[in-house]
């Protein structure tokens, strides 16, 4: 996709045609081997990095006039620092192997029209003094970049680059995530996980996607799609494969006979009812030292309004004792068991999934985790969120 982006867009292609050493790395446009002068009046080369704004595979005008630079602070030919570009020093980890020492900001009295104008402007600011000391110093080196791994997405993920959190997103890039159960909560878990750069997403469900599912899952199926009664894994894979390349569907209900399908999983979300299957799945994860999150909800109708509780229970190799002390239901508790109720509402399904996915990202270091809770409940009528079972 990187080469396709460069060839499809006139501003990017012009940079390449004019000899600039540019490439796409993850969510960024990179210009390498840009000559500059340091404080010792030495001519060196550094790397300019810009976030990318795209509409599909088409560039839009840059949404930021800022860039990162990896090298010493650039100077004029006399060794004095260039002014008017800011002093944003830091240790920036942009992900995809990109680091930077400075964050610069300058624009020509207006927004840049395209990436050719933006990148050549910064290259000129840095390379001009270098050409004074070394006349053959130029950023137009006519060098082709190495081949690149285009990643798991069908189009460039630009959100991380805009926010400067590419290195954090890479913490998730080696994950093989299994989602077991694609009902209301499981389908929302898929929605969120599919937007992370995980290597593979395995879907497990044997049920059809029917009318009631349409009202508690993300998206809006047409009546024609509902008439076909597709399997949930097929319907949802069809949607999210438009974005993520690594989705694998298993049109089956997990039992003791096919648990090896879970082998290789690095993290799992359990979004299914209590029963023997859940007990067997949990046992498999514990034996393989696979961390997982089990989610559930129970709502009841009392005095004309709904109330109840959402639950997110994490289990990691470092802490599992709470799982078998009643935190995860393995068998229905009858009519008085809050988790046995089948009332579900899309907004609470989504919230349950959000809490589960946030906890996964906390376990993996993406989000800060101060309490290291392994059990969390949200009570609707009191708007109360409680943590328990800290590691």
mmCIF file of C-alpha atoms in Angstrom, residues 40-238:
data_model
loop_
_atom_site.group_PDB
_atom_site.id
_atom_site.type_symbol
_atom_site.label_atom_id
_atom_site.label_comp_id
_atom_site.label_asym_id
_atom_site.label_seq_id
_atom_site.Cartn_x
_atom_site.Cartn_y
_atom_site.Cartn_z
ATOM 1 C CA UNK A 40 29.958 22.422 15.350
ATOM 2 C CA UNK A 41 29.277 23.516 11.737
ATOM 3 C CA UNK A 42 29.395 19.914 10.599
ATOM 4 C CA UNK A 43 27.137 18.862 7.721
ATOM 5 C CA UNK A 44 25.099 15.820 8.775
ATOM 6 C CA UNK A 45 21.871 14.201 7.615
ATOM 7 C CA UNK A 46 18.650 13.680 9.544
ATOM 8 C CA UNK A 47 15.067 12.523 9.095
ATOM 9 C CA UNK A 48 11.875 14.576 8.848
ATOM 10 C CA UNK A 49 8.588 12.932 9.834
ATOM 11 C CA UNK A 50 5.053 14.212 9.259
ATOM 12 C CA UNK A 51 1.695 12.749 10.202
ATOM 13 C CA UNK A 52 -0.527 11.905 7.232
ATOM 14 C CA UNK A 53 -4.103 12.987 6.623
ATOM 15 C CA UNK A 54 -5.881 10.641 4.224
ATOM 16 C CA UNK A 55 -9.318 10.005 2.797
ATOM 17 C CA UNK A 56 -9.002 6.313 2.038
ATOM 18 C CA UNK A 57 -5.873 6.204 -0.156
ATOM 19 C CA UNK A 58 -6.006 9.868 -1.190
ATOM 20 C CA UNK A 59 -4.061 12.586 0.590
ATOM 21 C CA UNK A 60 -5.865 15.591 2.007
ATOM 22 C CA UNK A 61 -4.234 18.935 2.807
ATOM 23 C CA UNK A 62 -2.032 18.490 5.894
ATOM 24 C CA UNK A 63 -4.032 19.006 9.073
ATOM 25 C CA UNK A 64 -0.865 20.064 10.916
ATOM 26 C CA UNK A 65 2.026 22.308 9.956
ATOM 27 C CA UNK A 66 4.307 20.508 12.414
ATOM 28 C CA UNK A 67 6.978 17.849 11.863
ATOM 29 C CA UNK A 68 9.326 15.723 13.928
ATOM 30 C CA UNK A 69 13.074 15.680 13.270
ATOM 31 C CA UNK A 70 15.614 13.027 14.207
ATOM 32 C CA UNK A 71 19.080 14.537 14.414
ATOM 33 C CA UNK A 72 20.857 17.354 16.242
ATOM 34 C CA UNK A 73 19.185 20.738 16.393
ATOM 35 C CA UNK A 74 19.678 22.304 12.921
ATOM 36 C CA UNK A 75 21.766 25.430 12.662
ATOM 37 C CA UNK A 76 22.672 28.144 10.203
ATOM 38 C CA UNK A 77 26.021 28.009 8.430
ATOM 39 C CA UNK A 78 27.630 29.913 11.321
ATOM 40 C CA UNK A 79 26.598 27.230 13.830
ATOM 41 C CA UNK A 80 23.878 29.292 15.483
ATOM 42 C CA UNK A 81 20.518 27.601 15.894
ATOM 43 C CA UNK A 82 17.869 28.240 13.268
ATOM 44 C CA UNK A 83 15.103 30.370 14.781
ATOM 45 C CA UNK A 84 11.393 30.388 14.050
ATOM 46 C CA UNK A 85 10.908 26.625 14.033
ATOM 47 C CA UNK A 86 10.350 26.044 17.756
ATOM 48 C CA UNK A 87 12.405 24.279 20.383
ATOM 49 C CA UNK A 88 10.356 21.120 20.922
ATOM 50 C CA UNK A 89 13.086 18.855 22.299
ATOM 51 C CA UNK A 90 12.194 15.391 23.575
ATOM 52 C CA UNK A 91 12.567 11.667 23.108
ATOM 53 C CA UNK A 92 9.713 10.905 20.725
ATOM 54 C CA UNK A 93 8.864 7.301 19.925
ATOM 55 C CA UNK A 94 6.522 7.452 16.938
ATOM 56 C CA UNK A 95 6.235 3.713 16.404
ATOM 57 C CA UNK A 96 7.168 1.636 13.359
ATOM 58 C CA UNK A 97 10.842 2.103 14.189
ATOM 59 C CA UNK A 98 10.626 5.908 14.024
ATOM 60 C CA UNK A 99 12.148 8.097 16.722
ATOM 61 C CA UNK A 100 12.775 11.828 16.875
ATOM 62 C CA UNK A 101 14.626 14.346 19.009
ATOM 63 C CA UNK A 102 12.743 17.515 18.065
ATOM 64 C CA UNK A 103 9.258 18.685 17.168
ATOM 65 C CA UNK A 104 9.217 21.712 14.864
ATOM 66 C CA UNK A 105 6.473 24.120 13.868
ATOM 67 C CA UNK A 106 6.502 26.650 11.055
ATOM 68 C CA UNK A 107 4.255 27.588 8.139
ATOM 69 C CA UNK A 108 4.292 30.153 5.304
ATOM 70 C CA UNK A 109 1.615 32.484 6.724
ATOM 71 C CA UNK A 110 -1.118 29.980 5.793
ATOM 72 C CA UNK A 111 -1.780 26.274 5.868
ATOM 73 C CA UNK A 112 0.307 24.075 3.600
ATOM 74 C CA UNK A 113 -1.528 23.137 0.419
ATOM 75 C CA UNK A 114 -0.169 19.595 0.211
ATOM 76 C CA UNK A 115 2.613 17.347 1.455
ATOM 77 C CA UNK A 116 5.009 18.347 -1.314
ATOM 78 C CA UNK A 117 4.881 21.960 -0.192
ATOM 79 C CA UNK A 118 5.139 21.036 3.493
ATOM 80 C CA UNK A 119 8.045 18.614 3.285
ATOM 81 C CA UNK A 120 10.087 20.604 0.769
ATOM 82 C CA UNK A 121 9.639 23.733 2.924
ATOM 83 C CA UNK A 122 11.167 22.018 5.949
ATOM 84 C CA UNK A 123 13.845 20.348 3.824
ATOM 85 C CA UNK A 124 14.797 23.741 2.428
ATOM 86 C CA UNK A 125 15.050 25.320 5.873
ATOM 87 C CA UNK A 126 17.436 22.593 7.034
ATOM 88 C CA UNK A 127 19.404 21.961 3.834
ATOM 89 C CA UNK A 128 19.986 25.604 2.840
ATOM 90 C CA UNK A 129 22.731 26.252 5.425
ATOM 91 C CA UNK A 130 24.270 22.845 4.662
ATOM 92 C CA UNK A 131 24.639 23.824 0.976
ATOM 93 C CA UNK A 132 26.569 26.944 2.033
ATOM 94 C CA UNK A 133 29.228 24.815 3.713
ATOM 95 C CA UNK A 134 29.014 21.889 1.323
ATOM 96 C CA UNK A 135 27.659 22.880 -2.104
ATOM 97 C CA UNK A 136 26.742 19.338 -3.094
ATOM 98 C CA UNK A 137 24.617 18.775 0.030
ATOM 99 C CA UNK A 138 21.018 18.170 -1.082
ATOM 100 C CA UNK A 139 17.987 16.266 0.167
ATOM 101 C CA UNK A 140 17.296 15.171 -3.429
ATOM 102 C CA UNK A 141 19.356 12.000 -3.260
ATOM 103 C CA UNK A 142 17.296 9.937 -5.745
ATOM 104 C CA UNK A 143 17.314 6.894 -3.490
ATOM 105 C CA UNK A 144 14.539 4.280 -3.512
ATOM 106 C CA UNK A 145 13.284 3.110 -0.092
ATOM 107 C CA UNK A 146 13.362 -0.525 0.901
ATOM 108 C CA UNK A 147 10.230 -2.634 0.557
ATOM 109 C CA UNK A 148 7.843 -2.249 3.477
ATOM 110 C CA UNK A 149 5.419 -4.430 5.361
ATOM 111 C CA UNK A 150 2.014 -2.910 4.739
ATOM 112 C CA UNK A 151 0.565 -4.218 8.001
ATOM 113 C CA UNK A 152 -2.847 -5.571 8.912
ATOM 114 C CA UNK A 153 -5.066 -2.765 7.666
ATOM 115 C CA UNK A 154 -6.471 -2.331 4.175
ATOM 116 C CA UNK A 155 -5.732 1.375 4.352
ATOM 117 C CA UNK A 156 -3.335 3.450 6.400
ATOM 118 C CA UNK A 157 -4.276 3.922 10.043
ATOM 119 C CA UNK A 158 -3.673 7.631 10.583
ATOM 120 C CA UNK A 159 -5.216 8.160 14.035
ATOM 121 C CA UNK A 160 -2.119 7.050 15.960
ATOM 122 C CA UNK A 161 0.152 9.297 13.943
ATOM 123 C CA UNK A 162 -2.058 12.325 14.487
ATOM 124 C CA UNK A 163 -2.017 11.698 18.240
ATOM 125 C CA UNK A 164 1.650 10.704 18.436
ATOM 126 C CA UNK A 165 0.910 7.304 20.018
ATOM 127 C CA UNK A 166 2.284 5.009 17.335
ATOM 128 C CA UNK A 167 4.670 3.332 19.780
ATOM 129 C CA UNK A 168 1.788 2.509 22.126
ATOM 130 C CA UNK A 169 -0.253 1.011 19.308
ATOM 131 C CA UNK A 170 2.689 -1.265 18.510
ATOM 132 C CA UNK A 171 2.266 -2.867 21.943
ATOM 133 C CA UNK A 172 -0.808 -4.567 20.490
ATOM 134 C CA UNK A 173 0.667 -5.493 17.122
ATOM 135 C CA UNK A 174 1.714 -9.044 18.028
ATOM 136 C CA UNK A 175 -1.609 -10.058 19.538
ATOM 137 C CA UNK A 176 -3.690 -12.960 18.285
ATOM 138 C CA UNK A 177 -7.079 -12.185 19.815
ATOM 139 C CA UNK A 178 -9.894 -14.704 20.110
ATOM 140 C CA UNK A 179 -13.454 -13.422 20.588
ATOM 141 C CA UNK A 180 -15.731 -16.205 21.792
ATOM 142 C CA UNK A 181 -19.371 -15.336 21.354
ATOM 143 C CA UNK A 182 -20.523 -12.609 18.959
ATOM 144 C CA UNK A 183 -23.758 -11.500 20.533
ATOM 145 C CA UNK A 184 -24.363 -7.938 21.642
ATOM 146 C CA UNK A 185 -21.201 -7.513 23.718
ATOM 147 C CA UNK A 186 -18.955 -9.718 21.581
ATOM 148 C CA UNK A 187 -19.832 -7.872 18.392
ATOM 149 C CA UNK A 188 -18.871 -4.547 20.003
ATOM 150 C CA UNK A 189 -15.617 -6.069 21.265
ATOM 151 C CA UNK A 190 -14.869 -6.967 17.646
ATOM 152 C CA UNK A 191 -15.671 -3.409 16.567
ATOM 153 C CA UNK A 192 -13.039 -2.010 18.940
ATOM 154 C CA UNK A 193 -10.397 -4.711 18.515
ATOM 155 C CA UNK A 194 -10.607 -4.484 14.701
ATOM 156 C CA UNK A 195 -9.400 -0.878 14.983
ATOM 157 C CA UNK A 196 -6.235 -1.979 16.788
ATOM 158 C CA UNK A 197 -3.198 -3.257 14.841
ATOM 159 C CA UNK A 198 -3.456 -6.793 16.209
ATOM 160 C CA UNK A 199 -1.988 -9.506 14.010
ATOM 161 C CA UNK A 200 -5.037 -11.764 13.962
ATOM 162 C CA UNK A 201 -8.640 -11.812 15.215
ATOM 163 C CA UNK A 202 -10.337 -15.187 15.604
ATOM 164 C CA UNK A 203 -14.128 -15.260 15.784
ATOM 165 C CA UNK A 204 -16.017 -18.155 17.369
ATOM 166 C CA UNK A 205 -19.807 -18.467 17.097
ATOM 167 C CA UNK A 206 -22.206 -20.935 15.483
ATOM 168 C CA UNK A 207 -25.403 -18.843 15.627
ATOM 169 C CA UNK A 208 -27.218 -16.945 12.913
ATOM 170 C CA UNK A 209 -27.412 -13.162 12.825
ATOM 171 C CA UNK A 210 -31.148 -12.563 13.221
ATOM 172 C CA UNK A 211 -33.460 -9.611 13.648
ATOM 173 C CA UNK A 212 -32.952 -9.199 17.391
ATOM 174 C CA UNK A 213 -29.176 -9.193 16.880
ATOM 175 C CA UNK A 214 -29.479 -6.208 14.546
ATOM 176 C CA UNK A 215 -30.735 -4.065 17.421
ATOM 177 C CA UNK A 216 -27.895 -4.831 19.839
ATOM 178 C CA UNK A 217 -24.861 -4.952 17.555
ATOM 179 C CA UNK A 218 -22.859 -2.185 15.859
ATOM 180 C CA UNK A 219 -23.843 -1.162 12.359
ATOM 181 C CA UNK A 220 -27.164 -1.290 10.536
ATOM 182 C CA UNK A 221 -27.930 -4.378 8.437
ATOM 183 C CA UNK A 222 -30.443 -4.078 5.627
ATOM 184 C CA UNK A 223 -33.605 -6.150 5.556
ATOM 185 C CA UNK A 224 -32.162 -8.021 2.576
ATOM 186 C CA UNK A 225 -29.186 -9.086 4.672
ATOM 187 C CA UNK A 226 -31.463 -10.187 7.502
ATOM 188 C CA UNK A 227 -33.572 -12.304 5.152
ATOM 189 C CA UNK A 228 -30.488 -14.374 4.347
ATOM 190 C CA UNK A 229 -29.992 -15.187 8.061
ATOM 191 C CA UNK A 230 -26.176 -15.222 7.757
ATOM 192 C CA UNK A 231 -24.021 -16.735 10.458
ATOM 193 C CA UNK A 232 -22.762 -14.110 12.868
ATOM 194 C CA UNK A 233 -19.121 -14.844 12.076
ATOM 195 C CA UNK A 234 -19.736 -14.441 8.344
ATOM 196 C CA UNK A 235 -21.806 -11.285 8.664
ATOM 197 C CA UNK A 236 -19.360 -9.563 11.011
ATOM 198 C CA UNK A 237 -16.248 -10.715 9.184
ATOM 199 C CA UNK A 238 -17.751 -9.278 6.008
#
